[in-house]
mmCIF file of C-alpha atoms and ligand atoms in Angstrom:
data_model
loop_
_atom_site.group_PDB
_atom_site.id
_atom_site.type_symbol
_atom_site.label_atom_id
_atom_site.label_comp_id
_atom_site.label_asym_id
_atom_site.label_seq_id
_atom_site.Cartn_x
_atom_site.Cartn_y
_atom_site.Cartn_z
ATOM 1 C CA MET A 347 -52.982 -33.003 -41.254
ATOM 2 C CA ARG A 348 -50.913 -33.966 -38.237
ATOM 3 C CA VAL A 349 -49.941 -37.571 -37.590
ATOM 4 C CA ALA A 350 -47.785 -39.140 -34.881
ATOM 5 C CA GLN A 351 -45.232 -41.456 -36.409
ATOM 6 C CA LEU A 352 -42.588 -43.712 -34.935
ATOM 7 C CA ASP A 353 -39.457 -42.581 -36.778
ATOM 8 C CA PHE A 354 -36.733 -42.206 -34.103
ATOM 9 C CA ALA A 355 -35.990 -38.710 -35.474
ATOM 10 C CA ASP A 356 -35.773 -37.290 -31.946
ATOM 11 C CA PRO A 357 -33.197 -39.106 -29.779
ATOM 12 C CA GLU A 358 -35.215 -38.136 -26.675
ATOM 13 C CA PHE A 359 -38.578 -39.499 -27.821
ATOM 14 C CA PRO A 360 -39.064 -41.991 -30.672
ATOM 15 C CA VAL A 361 -42.287 -40.485 -32.041
ATOM 16 C CA SER A 362 -42.628 -37.240 -34.015
ATOM 17 C CA ILE A 363 -45.773 -35.330 -34.854
ATOM 18 C CA VAL A 364 -45.422 -34.485 -38.540
ATOM 19 C CA GLU A 365 -47.530 -32.570 -41.069
ATOM 20 C CA LYS A 366 -48.630 -34.625 -44.076
ATOM 21 C CA PRO A 367 -51.175 -34.093 -46.843
ATOM 22 C CA SER A 368 -54.525 -35.756 -46.118
ATOM 23 C CA PRO A 369 -54.317 -39.275 -47.572
ATOM 24 C CA ASP A 370 -56.221 -39.985 -50.797
ATOM 25 C CA LEU A 371 -59.083 -42.465 -50.592
ATOM 26 C CA PRO A 372 -57.596 -45.739 -51.916
ATOM 27 C CA GLY A 373 -60.909 -46.727 -53.560
ATOM 28 C CA PRO A 374 -64.664 -46.130 -53.817
ATOM 29 C CA GLN A 375 -65.396 -48.195 -50.706
ATOM 30 C CA TRP A 376 -63.176 -46.070 -48.509
ATOM 31 C CA ALA A 377 -64.000 -43.097 -46.288
ATOM 32 C CA ARG A 378 -62.063 -40.303 -44.674
ATOM 33 C CA ILE A 379 -62.619 -40.140 -40.920
ATOM 34 C CA ARG A 380 -62.020 -37.182 -38.638
ATOM 35 C CA VAL A 381 -60.494 -38.709 -35.520
ATOM 36 C CA THR A 382 -62.301 -37.797 -32.279
ATOM 37 C CA GLY A 383 -60.431 -40.195 -30.009
ATOM 38 C CA GLY A 384 -57.158 -42.100 -30.199
ATOM 39 C CA GLY A 385 -56.532 -44.387 -27.250
ATOM 40 C CA ILE A 386 -53.074 -45.251 -25.975
ATOM 41 C CA CYS A 387 -52.863 -49.045 -25.781
ATOM 42 C CA GLY A 388 -50.514 -51.159 -23.680
ATOM 43 C CA SER A 389 -49.047 -52.448 -26.946
ATOM 44 C CA ASP A 390 -48.235 -48.850 -27.942
ATOM 45 C CA LEU A 391 -46.441 -48.367 -24.641
ATOM 46 C CA HIS A 392 -44.148 -51.313 -25.417
ATOM 47 C CA LEU A 393 -42.629 -49.115 -28.133
ATOM 48 C CA PHE A 394 -41.506 -46.707 -25.424
ATOM 49 C CA LYS A 395 -40.723 -49.162 -22.614
ATOM 50 C CA PRO A 396 -40.778 -52.883 -23.487
ATOM 51 C CA THR A 397 -42.206 -55.072 -20.712
ATOM 52 C CA THR A 398 -43.550 -58.146 -22.479
ATOM 53 C CA GLY A 399 -40.520 -59.339 -24.461
ATOM 54 C CA GLN A 400 -39.747 -58.647 -28.096
ATOM 55 C CA THR A 401 -41.867 -60.095 -30.903
ATOM 56 C CA PRO A 402 -39.352 -60.498 -33.754
ATOM 57 C CA MET A 403 -41.788 -62.695 -35.700
ATOM 58 C CA LEU A 404 -43.967 -59.636 -36.335
ATOM 59 C CA MET A 405 -41.253 -57.464 -37.890
ATOM 60 C CA SER A 406 -42.595 -58.106 -41.404
ATOM 61 C CA TYR A 407 -46.060 -57.009 -40.321
ATOM 62 C CA VAL A 408 -45.291 -53.362 -39.605
ATOM 63 C CA ALA A 409 -44.447 -50.279 -41.656
ATOM 64 C CA MET A 410 -41.549 -47.958 -40.916
ATOM 65 C CA PRO A 411 -41.975 -45.129 -40.217
ATOM 66 C CA MET A 412 -45.152 -46.271 -38.520
ATOM 67 C CA GLU A 413 -48.235 -44.078 -38.058
ATOM 68 C CA LEU A 414 -49.379 -44.890 -34.530
ATOM 69 C CA GLY A 415 -52.763 -45.290 -32.890
ATOM 70 C CA HIS A 416 -55.127 -48.230 -33.458
ATOM 71 C CA GLU A 417 -57.876 -47.415 -30.914
ATOM 72 C CA ILE A 418 -59.965 -45.066 -33.015
ATOM 73 C CA SER A 419 -63.274 -43.251 -32.796
ATOM 74 C CA GLY A 420 -64.286 -40.713 -35.389
ATOM 75 C CA ILE A 421 -66.792 -39.034 -37.646
ATOM 76 C CA VAL A 422 -67.152 -39.706 -41.377
ATOM 77 C CA LEU A 423 -65.915 -36.642 -43.284
ATOM 78 C CA GLU A 424 -65.990 -37.837 -46.863
ATOM 79 C CA ALA A 425 -66.670 -41.137 -48.589
ATOM 80 C CA GLY A 426 -66.372 -42.716 -51.998
ATOM 81 C CA PRO A 427 -69.430 -43.234 -54.237
ATOM 82 C CA GLY A 428 -71.700 -45.989 -52.955
ATOM 83 C CA PHE A 429 -70.263 -45.868 -49.448
ATOM 84 C CA PRO A 430 -72.969 -47.176 -47.088
ATOM 85 C CA ILE A 431 -72.433 -44.723 -44.204
ATOM 86 C CA ASP A 432 -73.359 -41.025 -44.428
ATOM 87 C CA SER A 433 -70.985 -38.162 -43.759
ATOM 88 C CA GLY A 434 -71.316 -36.918 -40.199
ATOM 89 C CA GLU A 435 -72.031 -40.378 -38.725
ATOM 90 C CA ARG A 436 -70.119 -41.465 -35.632
ATOM 91 C CA VAL A 437 -68.044 -44.574 -36.245
ATOM 92 C CA ALA A 438 -65.864 -47.075 -34.427
ATOM 93 C CA VAL A 439 -62.917 -48.365 -36.457
ATOM 94 C CA ASP A 440 -61.816 -52.005 -36.510
ATOM 95 C CA PRO A 441 -58.176 -51.305 -37.404
ATOM 96 C CA VAL A 442 -57.283 -54.728 -38.840
ATOM 97 C CA MET A 443 -56.733 -54.817 -42.598
ATOM 98 C CA GLY A 444 -57.746 -58.223 -43.880
ATOM 99 C CA CYS A 445 -58.369 -59.424 -47.425
ATOM 100 C CA VAL A 446 -61.579 -57.408 -47.932
ATOM 101 C CA ALA A 447 -59.982 -54.072 -47.015
ATOM 102 C CA ARG A 448 -56.974 -54.859 -49.212
ATOM 103 C CA GLY A 449 -59.100 -55.956 -52.180
ATOM 104 C CA ILE A 450 -57.565 -59.448 -52.189
ATOM 105 C CA GLU A 451 -59.640 -62.168 -53.859
ATOM 106 C CA PRO A 452 -60.432 -64.900 -53.239
ATOM 107 C CA LEU A 453 -60.574 -64.254 -49.494
ATOM 108 C CA CYS A 454 -58.177 -66.286 -47.364
ATOM 109 C CA PRO A 455 -59.839 -69.014 -45.234
ATOM 110 C CA GLN A 456 -59.811 -66.835 -42.089
ATOM 111 C CA CYS A 457 -61.383 -63.787 -43.751
ATOM 112 C CA ALA A 458 -63.958 -66.109 -45.317
ATOM 113 C CA ILE A 459 -65.233 -66.936 -41.805
ATOM 114 C CA GLY A 460 -65.146 -63.326 -40.554
ATOM 115 C CA ALA A 461 -61.832 -63.615 -38.697
ATOM 116 C CA ALA A 462 -59.802 -60.888 -40.402
ATOM 117 C CA ALA A 463 -57.477 -60.529 -37.391
ATOM 118 C CA SER A 464 -55.940 -63.890 -38.290
ATOM 119 C CA CYS A 465 -55.987 -63.154 -42.042
ATOM 120 C CA HIS A 466 -53.259 -64.935 -43.984
ATOM 121 C CA ASN A 467 -52.477 -61.760 -45.938
ATOM 122 C CA LEU A 468 -51.685 -59.327 -43.114
ATOM 123 C CA ALA A 469 -48.063 -59.132 -44.305
ATOM 124 C CA SER A 470 -49.005 -58.789 -47.990
ATOM 125 C CA ARG A 471 -48.318 -55.010 -48.085
ATOM 126 C CA GLU A 472 -51.321 -54.629 -50.437
ATOM 127 C CA VAL A 473 -52.710 -51.050 -50.097
ATOM 128 C CA THR A 474 -50.293 -50.404 -47.223
ATOM 129 C CA PRO A 475 -47.441 -52.070 -45.387
ATOM 130 C CA GLY A 476 -48.526 -52.985 -41.870
ATOM 131 C CA PHE A 477 -51.137 -55.436 -40.619
ATOM 132 C CA MET A 478 -53.496 -52.897 -39.087
ATOM 133 C CA ILE A 479 -54.076 -49.162 -38.812
ATOM 134 C CA GLY A 480 -51.662 -47.948 -36.159
ATOM 135 C CA TYR A 481 -48.802 -49.982 -37.669
ATOM 136 C CA THR A 482 -49.209 -48.742 -41.244
ATOM 137 C CA ASN A 483 -48.036 -45.774 -43.274
ATOM 138 C CA GLY A 484 -49.912 -43.506 -45.640
ATOM 139 C CA LEU A 485 -53.461 -43.955 -44.327
ATOM 140 C CA GLY A 486 -53.364 -41.778 -41.210
ATOM 141 C CA SER A 487 -54.143 -43.314 -37.835
ATOM 142 C CA GLY A 488 -55.732 -42.851 -34.435
ATOM 143 C CA TRP A 489 -53.020 -40.478 -33.268
ATOM 144 C CA ALA A 490 -53.688 -38.147 -36.170
ATOM 145 C CA ASP A 491 -56.275 -35.660 -37.359
ATOM 146 C CA GLU A 492 -57.579 -38.055 -40.004
ATOM 147 C CA VAL A 493 -57.519 -41.670 -41.088
ATOM 148 C CA VAL A 494 -58.862 -43.368 -44.216
ATOM 149 C CA VAL A 495 -60.696 -46.628 -43.665
ATOM 150 C CA HIS A 496 -62.384 -49.305 -45.793
ATOM 151 C CA GLU A 497 -66.131 -49.709 -45.219
ATOM 152 C CA SER A 498 -65.562 -53.248 -43.900
ATOM 153 C CA MET A 499 -63.620 -51.731 -40.977
ATOM 154 C CA LEU A 500 -66.349 -49.318 -39.831
ATOM 155 C CA HIS A 501 -69.074 -49.887 -37.242
ATOM 156 C CA LEU A 502 -71.909 -47.428 -36.572
ATOM 157 C CA VAL A 503 -72.195 -46.202 -32.996
ATOM 158 C CA PRO A 504 -75.543 -46.583 -31.156
ATOM 159 C CA ASP A 505 -77.020 -43.294 -29.892
ATOM 160 C CA ALA A 506 -76.755 -44.434 -26.268
ATOM 161 C CA VAL A 507 -72.939 -44.422 -26.397
ATOM 162 C CA ALA A 508 -71.493 -41.062 -25.300
ATOM 163 C CA ASP A 509 -69.044 -39.394 -27.704
ATOM 164 C CA GLU A 510 -66.193 -39.690 -25.201
ATOM 165 C CA ALA A 511 -66.829 -43.411 -24.687
ATOM 166 C CA VAL A 512 -66.693 -44.570 -28.318
ATOM 167 C CA VAL A 513 -62.916 -45.052 -28.341
ATOM 168 C CA LEU A 514 -63.276 -47.710 -25.619
ATOM 169 C CA HIS A 515 -64.842 -50.028 -28.196
ATOM 170 C CA GLU A 516 -61.374 -51.198 -29.221
ATOM 171 C CA PRO A 517 -59.913 -52.671 -26.002
ATOM 172 C CA LEU A 518 -63.386 -53.920 -25.031
ATOM 173 C CA SER A 519 -63.780 -55.664 -28.389
ATOM 174 C CA VAL A 520 -60.344 -57.275 -27.994
ATOM 175 C CA VAL A 521 -61.570 -58.829 -24.745
ATOM 176 C CA ILE A 522 -64.967 -59.850 -26.132
ATOM 177 C CA HIS A 523 -63.454 -61.607 -29.149
ATOM 178 C CA GLY A 524 -60.997 -63.395 -26.848
ATOM 179 C CA VAL A 525 -63.720 -64.558 -24.489
ATOM 180 C CA LEU A 526 -66.029 -65.656 -27.312
ATOM 181 C CA ARG A 527 -63.269 -67.792 -28.812
ATOM 182 C CA ARG A 528 -63.934 -70.161 -25.904
ATOM 183 C CA PRO A 529 -66.693 -68.817 -23.652
ATOM 184 C CA PRO A 530 -66.959 -69.571 -19.921
ATOM 185 C CA ARG A 531 -69.833 -71.695 -18.634
ATOM 186 C CA ASP A 532 -72.493 -70.505 -16.202
ATOM 187 C CA GLY A 533 -71.166 -70.730 -12.660
ATOM 188 C CA ASP A 534 -67.497 -70.815 -13.664
ATOM 189 C CA ARG A 535 -65.066 -69.156 -11.305
ATOM 190 C CA VAL A 536 -63.266 -66.665 -13.548
ATOM 191 C CA LEU A 537 -59.852 -65.257 -12.636
ATOM 192 C CA ILE A 538 -58.643 -62.119 -14.428
ATOM 193 C CA VAL A 539 -54.916 -61.532 -13.982
ATOM 194 C CA GLY A 540 -54.188 -57.841 -14.454
ATOM 195 C CA ALA A 541 -56.379 -54.764 -14.055
ATOM 196 C CA GLY A 542 -55.065 -52.384 -16.639
ATOM 197 C CA ILE A 543 -57.643 -51.426 -19.237
ATOM 198 C CA ILE A 544 -57.747 -54.946 -20.733
ATOM 199 C CA GLY A 545 -58.361 -56.550 -17.329
ATOM 200 C CA LEU A 546 -61.027 -53.960 -16.502
ATOM 201 C CA CYS A 547 -62.697 -54.465 -19.878
ATOM 202 C CA ALA A 548 -62.671 -58.188 -19.060
ATOM 203 C CA VAL A 549 -64.568 -57.530 -15.818
ATOM 204 C CA ALA A 550 -67.184 -55.500 -17.708
ATOM 205 C CA ALA A 551 -67.421 -58.062 -20.521
ATOM 206 C CA ILE A 552 -67.834 -61.093 -18.248
ATOM 207 C CA LYS A 553 -70.332 -59.309 -16.005
ATOM 208 C CA SER A 554 -72.361 -58.183 -19.040
ATOM 209 C CA LEU A 555 -72.225 -61.234 -21.282
ATOM 210 C CA PHE A 556 -71.789 -64.044 -18.725
ATOM 211 C CA PRO A 557 -73.431 -62.712 -15.540
ATOM 212 C CA ALA A 558 -73.634 -66.175 -13.963
ATOM 213 C CA CYS A 559 -69.829 -66.287 -13.593
ATOM 214 C CA HIS A 560 -68.004 -65.357 -10.395
ATOM 215 C CA VAL A 561 -65.185 -62.879 -11.113
ATOM 216 C CA THR A 562 -61.905 -62.521 -9.211
ATOM 217 C CA VAL A 563 -59.348 -59.932 -10.306
ATOM 218 C CA VAL A 564 -55.641 -59.731 -9.447
ATOM 219 C CA ALA A 565 -54.948 -55.974 -9.473
ATOM 220 C CA LYS A 566 -51.603 -54.404 -8.654
ATOM 221 C CA HIS A 567 -52.386 -50.732 -8.029
ATOM 222 C CA ASP A 568 -54.938 -49.243 -5.616
ATOM 223 C CA HIS A 569 -56.732 -47.307 -8.360
ATOM 224 C CA GLN A 570 -57.004 -50.487 -10.442
ATOM 225 C CA GLN A 571 -58.452 -52.367 -7.453
ATOM 226 C CA ASP A 572 -61.041 -49.620 -6.896
ATOM 227 C CA ALA A 573 -62.020 -49.625 -10.577
ATOM 228 C CA ALA A 574 -62.348 -53.428 -10.644
ATOM 229 C CA ARG A 575 -64.703 -53.279 -7.641
ATOM 230 C CA SER A 576 -66.742 -50.481 -9.244
ATOM 231 C CA LEU A 577 -67.187 -52.617 -12.356
ATOM 232 C CA GLY A 578 -68.612 -55.438 -10.268
ATOM 233 C CA ALA A 579 -65.705 -57.790 -9.549
ATOM 234 C CA ASP A 580 -66.740 -60.211 -6.798
ATOM 235 C CA GLU A 581 -63.228 -60.492 -5.351
ATOM 236 C CA VAL A 582 -60.151 -58.299 -5.813
ATOM 237 C CA VAL A 583 -56.732 -59.603 -4.778
ATOM 238 C CA ALA A 584 -53.546 -57.536 -4.526
ATOM 239 C CA PRO A 585 -50.509 -59.483 -5.761
ATOM 240 C CA ALA A 586 -47.712 -59.930 -3.205
ATOM 241 C CA SER A 587 -44.183 -59.727 -4.596
ATOM 242 C CA ASP A 588 -43.316 -63.059 -2.905
ATOM 243 C CA GLY A 589 -46.351 -64.748 -4.485
ATOM 244 C CA SER A 590 -47.972 -65.383 -1.096
ATOM 245 C CA HIS A 591 -51.362 -64.131 -2.339
ATOM 246 C CA ILE A 592 -51.739 -67.580 -3.927
ATOM 247 C CA SER A 593 -53.251 -68.716 -0.622
ATOM 248 C CA GLU A 594 -55.922 -66.025 -0.968
ATOM 249 C CA LEU A 595 -56.652 -67.265 -4.496
ATOM 250 C CA ALA A 596 -56.836 -70.827 -3.145
ATOM 251 C CA LYS A 597 -59.474 -69.788 -0.617
ATOM 252 C CA ILE A 598 -61.595 -68.092 -3.293
ATOM 253 C CA ALA A 599 -61.301 -71.140 -5.559
ATOM 254 C CA GLU A 600 -62.086 -73.437 -2.595
ATOM 255 C CA THR A 601 -58.908 -75.422 -3.029
ATOM 256 C CA HIS A 602 -55.409 -75.498 -1.527
ATOM 257 C CA VAL A 603 -51.846 -74.703 -2.510
ATOM 258 C CA VAL A 604 -49.492 -77.567 -3.351
ATOM 259 C CA GLY A 605 -45.716 -77.429 -2.946
ATOM 260 C CA THR A 606 -44.067 -74.280 -4.241
ATOM 261 C CA GLY A 607 -47.246 -72.470 -5.160
ATOM 262 C CA MET A 608 -49.581 -74.190 -7.600
ATOM 263 C CA LEU A 609 -53.275 -74.562 -6.840
ATOM 264 C CA ALA A 610 -54.469 -78.151 -6.486
ATOM 265 C CA GLY A 611 -57.757 -77.341 -8.202
ATOM 266 C CA GLY A 612 -58.269 -73.752 -9.188
ATOM 267 C CA PHE A 613 -60.185 -71.400 -11.443
ATOM 268 C CA GLN A 614 -62.011 -72.979 -14.371
ATOM 269 C CA TYR A 615 -61.511 -69.934 -16.562
ATOM 270 C CA VAL A 616 -58.534 -67.577 -16.475
ATOM 271 C CA ILE A 617 -57.897 -64.428 -18.504
ATOM 272 C CA GLU A 618 -54.310 -63.278 -18.948
ATOM 273 C CA ALA A 619 -54.490 -59.491 -19.339
ATOM 274 C CA VAL A 620 -50.879 -58.355 -18.911
ATOM 275 C CA GLY A 621 -48.488 -60.213 -21.232
ATOM 276 C CA ALA A 622 -45.564 -60.274 -18.797
ATOM 277 C CA PRO A 623 -43.972 -63.543 -17.586
ATOM 278 C CA GLY A 624 -45.123 -63.064 -13.974
ATOM 279 C CA ALA A 625 -48.748 -62.756 -15.059
ATOM 280 C CA ILE A 626 -48.532 -65.758 -17.381
ATOM 281 C CA SER A 627 -47.082 -67.831 -14.519
ATOM 282 C CA GLU A 628 -49.876 -66.594 -12.257
ATOM 283 C CA CYS A 629 -52.456 -67.851 -14.756
ATOM 284 C CA LEU A 630 -50.762 -71.225 -15.111
ATOM 285 C CA ARG A 631 -50.464 -71.881 -11.399
ATOM 286 C CA SER A 632 -54.038 -70.725 -10.664
ATOM 287 C CA VAL A 633 -55.990 -72.479 -13.409
ATOM 288 C CA GLY A 634 -57.931 -75.588 -12.435
ATOM 289 C CA GLY A 635 -57.522 -79.043 -13.965
ATOM 290 C CA GLY A 636 -59.052 -79.122 -17.443
ATOM 291 C CA GLY A 637 -59.477 -75.342 -17.293
ATOM 292 C CA THR A 638 -59.054 -72.652 -19.921
ATOM 293 C CA ILE A 639 -56.676 -69.712 -20.199
ATOM 294 C CA ILE A 640 -57.451 -66.899 -22.642
ATOM 295 C CA PHE A 641 -54.262 -65.113 -23.713
ATOM 296 C CA LEU A 642 -54.968 -61.409 -24.243
ATOM 297 C CA GLY A 643 -51.663 -59.843 -23.113
ATOM 298 C CA ALA A 644 -49.250 -59.424 -26.002
ATOM 299 C CA ALA A 645 -46.430 -61.618 -24.696
ATOM 300 C CA GLY A 646 -43.295 -61.986 -26.793
ATOM 301 C CA VAL A 647 -40.029 -63.807 -26.180
ATOM 302 C CA THR A 648 -40.111 -64.743 -22.501
ATOM 303 C CA GLU A 649 -39.477 -67.569 -20.045
ATOM 304 C CA VAL A 650 -42.178 -69.283 -17.993
ATOM 305 C CA ASP A 651 -42.575 -72.715 -16.373
ATOM 306 C CA LEU A 652 -45.124 -74.505 -18.556
ATOM 307 C CA THR A 653 -45.522 -77.513 -16.242
ATOM 308 C CA PRO A 654 -49.131 -76.716 -15.258
ATOM 309 C CA LEU A 655 -50.087 -76.509 -18.937
ATOM 310 C CA TRP A 656 -49.718 -80.255 -19.476
ATOM 311 C CA PHE A 657 -49.968 -81.401 -15.880
ATOM 312 C CA LYS A 658 -53.415 -79.824 -15.473
ATOM 313 C CA GLU A 659 -54.496 -80.486 -19.067
ATOM 314 C CA VAL A 660 -55.099 -76.803 -19.663
ATOM 315 C CA THR A 661 -56.531 -75.398 -22.879
ATOM 316 C CA VAL A 662 -54.958 -72.119 -23.947
ATOM 317 C CA ALA A 663 -56.787 -69.903 -26.434
ATOM 318 C CA GLY A 664 -54.766 -67.134 -28.024
ATOM 319 C CA SER A 665 -56.654 -64.129 -29.247
ATOM 320 C CA PHE A 666 -55.882 -61.063 -31.299
ATOM 321 C CA CYS A 667 -57.984 -58.027 -32.096
ATOM 322 C CA HIS A 668 -61.511 -58.369 -33.416
ATOM 323 C CA ALA A 669 -63.727 -60.852 -35.244
ATOM 324 C CA SER A 670 -67.216 -62.188 -35.756
ATOM 325 C CA ASP A 671 -67.885 -64.959 -33.257
ATOM 326 C CA PRO A 672 -70.941 -67.047 -32.344
ATOM 327 C CA HIS A 673 -72.810 -65.547 -29.379
ATOM 328 C CA GLY A 674 -75.902 -67.268 -27.997
ATOM 329 C CA ALA A 675 -79.126 -66.966 -29.942
ATOM 330 C CA GLU A 676 -77.781 -64.011 -31.905
ATOM 331 C CA GLY A 677 -75.550 -66.230 -34.060
ATOM 332 C CA LEU A 678 -72.425 -64.587 -35.486
ATOM 333 C CA VAL A 679 -71.827 -61.165 -33.937
ATOM 334 C CA HIS A 680 -68.877 -58.860 -34.549
ATOM 335 C CA SER A 681 -66.940 -58.110 -31.367
ATOM 336 C CA VAL A 682 -66.861 -54.347 -32.098
ATOM 337 C CA ASP A 683 -70.681 -54.279 -32.315
ATOM 338 C CA LEU A 684 -70.977 -56.247 -29.069
ATOM 339 C CA ALA A 685 -68.478 -53.889 -27.430
ATOM 340 C CA LEU A 686 -70.581 -50.902 -28.503
ATOM 341 C CA ASP A 687 -73.654 -52.622 -26.999
ATOM 342 C CA VAL A 688 -71.800 -53.138 -23.708
ATOM 343 C CA LEU A 689 -70.769 -49.463 -23.725
ATOM 344 C CA ALA A 690 -74.382 -48.465 -24.448
ATOM 345 C CA SER A 691 -75.502 -50.505 -21.424
ATOM 346 C CA GLY A 692 -73.264 -48.466 -19.119
ATOM 347 C CA ALA A 693 -71.296 -51.511 -17.937
ATOM 348 C CA LEU A 694 -67.976 -49.763 -18.677
ATOM 349 C CA PRO A 695 -68.495 -46.103 -17.710
ATOM 350 C CA HIS A 696 -66.101 -43.882 -19.648
ATOM 351 C CA ASP A 697 -65.750 -41.463 -16.746
ATOM 352 C CA LEU A 698 -64.450 -44.329 -14.613
ATOM 353 C CA VAL A 699 -61.844 -45.727 -17.001
ATOM 354 C CA ILE A 700 -60.803 -42.781 -19.210
ATOM 355 C CA THR A 701 -58.709 -41.077 -16.565
ATOM 356 C CA HIS A 702 -56.719 -38.695 -18.769
ATOM 357 C CA GLU A 703 -57.258 -36.877 -22.074
ATOM 358 C CA PHE A 704 -54.675 -34.851 -23.981
ATOM 359 C CA PRO A 705 -54.584 -32.836 -27.197
ATOM 360 C CA LEU A 706 -52.474 -34.509 -29.898
ATOM 361 C CA GLY A 707 -49.744 -31.891 -29.435
ATOM 362 C CA GLN A 708 -49.164 -33.173 -25.902
ATOM 363 C CA LEU A 709 -48.421 -36.732 -27.020
ATOM 364 C CA ARG A 710 -45.275 -37.013 -24.942
ATOM 365 C CA GLU A 711 -47.077 -36.010 -21.726
ATOM 366 C CA ALA A 712 -49.860 -38.434 -22.610
ATOM 367 C CA VAL A 713 -47.432 -41.333 -23.071
ATOM 368 C CA GLU A 714 -45.577 -40.491 -19.853
ATOM 369 C CA THR A 715 -48.876 -40.340 -17.962
ATOM 370 C CA ALA A 716 -49.830 -43.781 -19.259
ATOM 371 C CA LEU A 717 -46.388 -45.262 -18.532
ATOM 372 C CA GLY A 718 -46.395 -43.825 -14.998
ATOM 373 C CA ARG A 719 -49.782 -45.329 -14.092
ATOM 374 C CA GLY A 720 -48.559 -46.388 -10.623
ATOM 375 C CA GLU A 721 -48.164 -42.701 -9.736
ATOM 376 C CA THR A 722 -50.596 -40.970 -12.099
ATOM 377 C CA GLY A 723 -53.527 -43.327 -11.520
ATOM 378 C CA ALA A 724 -53.944 -43.707 -15.282
ATOM 379 C CA LEU A 725 -56.273 -46.390 -16.595
ATOM 380 C CA LYS A 726 -57.018 -45.329 -20.187
ATOM 381 C CA VAL A 727 -55.289 -42.279 -21.650
ATOM 382 C CA VAL A 728 -56.927 -40.857 -24.782
ATOM 383 C CA LEU A 729 -55.650 -38.354 -27.328
ATOM 384 C CA ARG A 730 -58.252 -35.933 -28.627
ATOM 385 C CA PRO A 731 -56.774 -34.664 -31.913
ATOM 386 C CA GLN A 732 -59.590 -32.170 -32.482
ATOM 387 C CA ASP A 733 -58.595 -30.341 -29.311
ATOM 388 C CA MET A 734 -61.813 -31.316 -27.532
ATOM 389 C CA VAL A 735 -59.802 -31.027 -24.299
HETATM 390 ZN ZN1 LIG B 1452 -54.317 -52.347 -28.594
HETATM 391 ZN ZN1 LIG B 1453 -57.579 -62.697 -45.264
#
């Protein structure tokens, strides 16, 4: 099979597409998946052009060479005895490899409560080095023809979700888990900073799961602004390079700007969907007193003025990947299953947000299209390894 791996073999482009034997199933509870969609995530793009600062603390959590692609949709090809999902079924993959997938017992405290993304054993190198599919080696990945996955990582896809849309479960689930870590209240004014795919998924998630919230989006590019409006954002604000759009945000939040550009009151609930210092600062200066910021952008080493954090008594909730979280009367719900429900409802139309699709062999063009989103109009770029495009 073909797999895209980060190996720096080509001085022009750090990723090579290499032929490897199909990986063996590591155990009876594993299945081989034929990949039908491999999304290109903002975090993948940092490997090609870093914009959010380095994250040296995570060096022990990745394999090298690294098989890339953690946004994965597929079809079960083959499974071990006793595997609960039939061959031919469509599946969404939760790429995180916690204690259950690695066969570690007893489960760590986080896995014991269904929060494998914050598993204590992500750097254990059991089964594979790397904390999740897309940063591992030897299992295949989303930018490959095949991937092998433990049953605990698979979610069945409802019939109402179109084949092309399934791969969107991953960024949407990232947002849903983040939001459910500390949900907004009815009537909250929500500010989403950033309108790449994570920001747009946040619009769809808030509008679907918390429809009584008012949603404002800060969106840089025209095509992002249009998409945010199509998904139901109540207000869309274009950021000015001198920060002067803060007065527009003040008007929406029915407050005023103090001094050098902090809102006196502000938005009760803010979602950081970029990971760059400018966006983090935007969240901090716009959040209201006693408000909440959900950190979804993958910020690394960076410099921001944290004054509003303590001065406004802000609560910051970090979030990573996927988990089971309490959701209303339903009790504990896994974020991937909720994401699939949101996709089934049509709240995040795939033909709106999947703007480009490429065969695996055109990986370089796909990455350049995603990186050049200001010119290409890219929102989500998806690789289709089975040459569906
Ligand atoms: Zn991602
Ligand atoms: Zn664990």
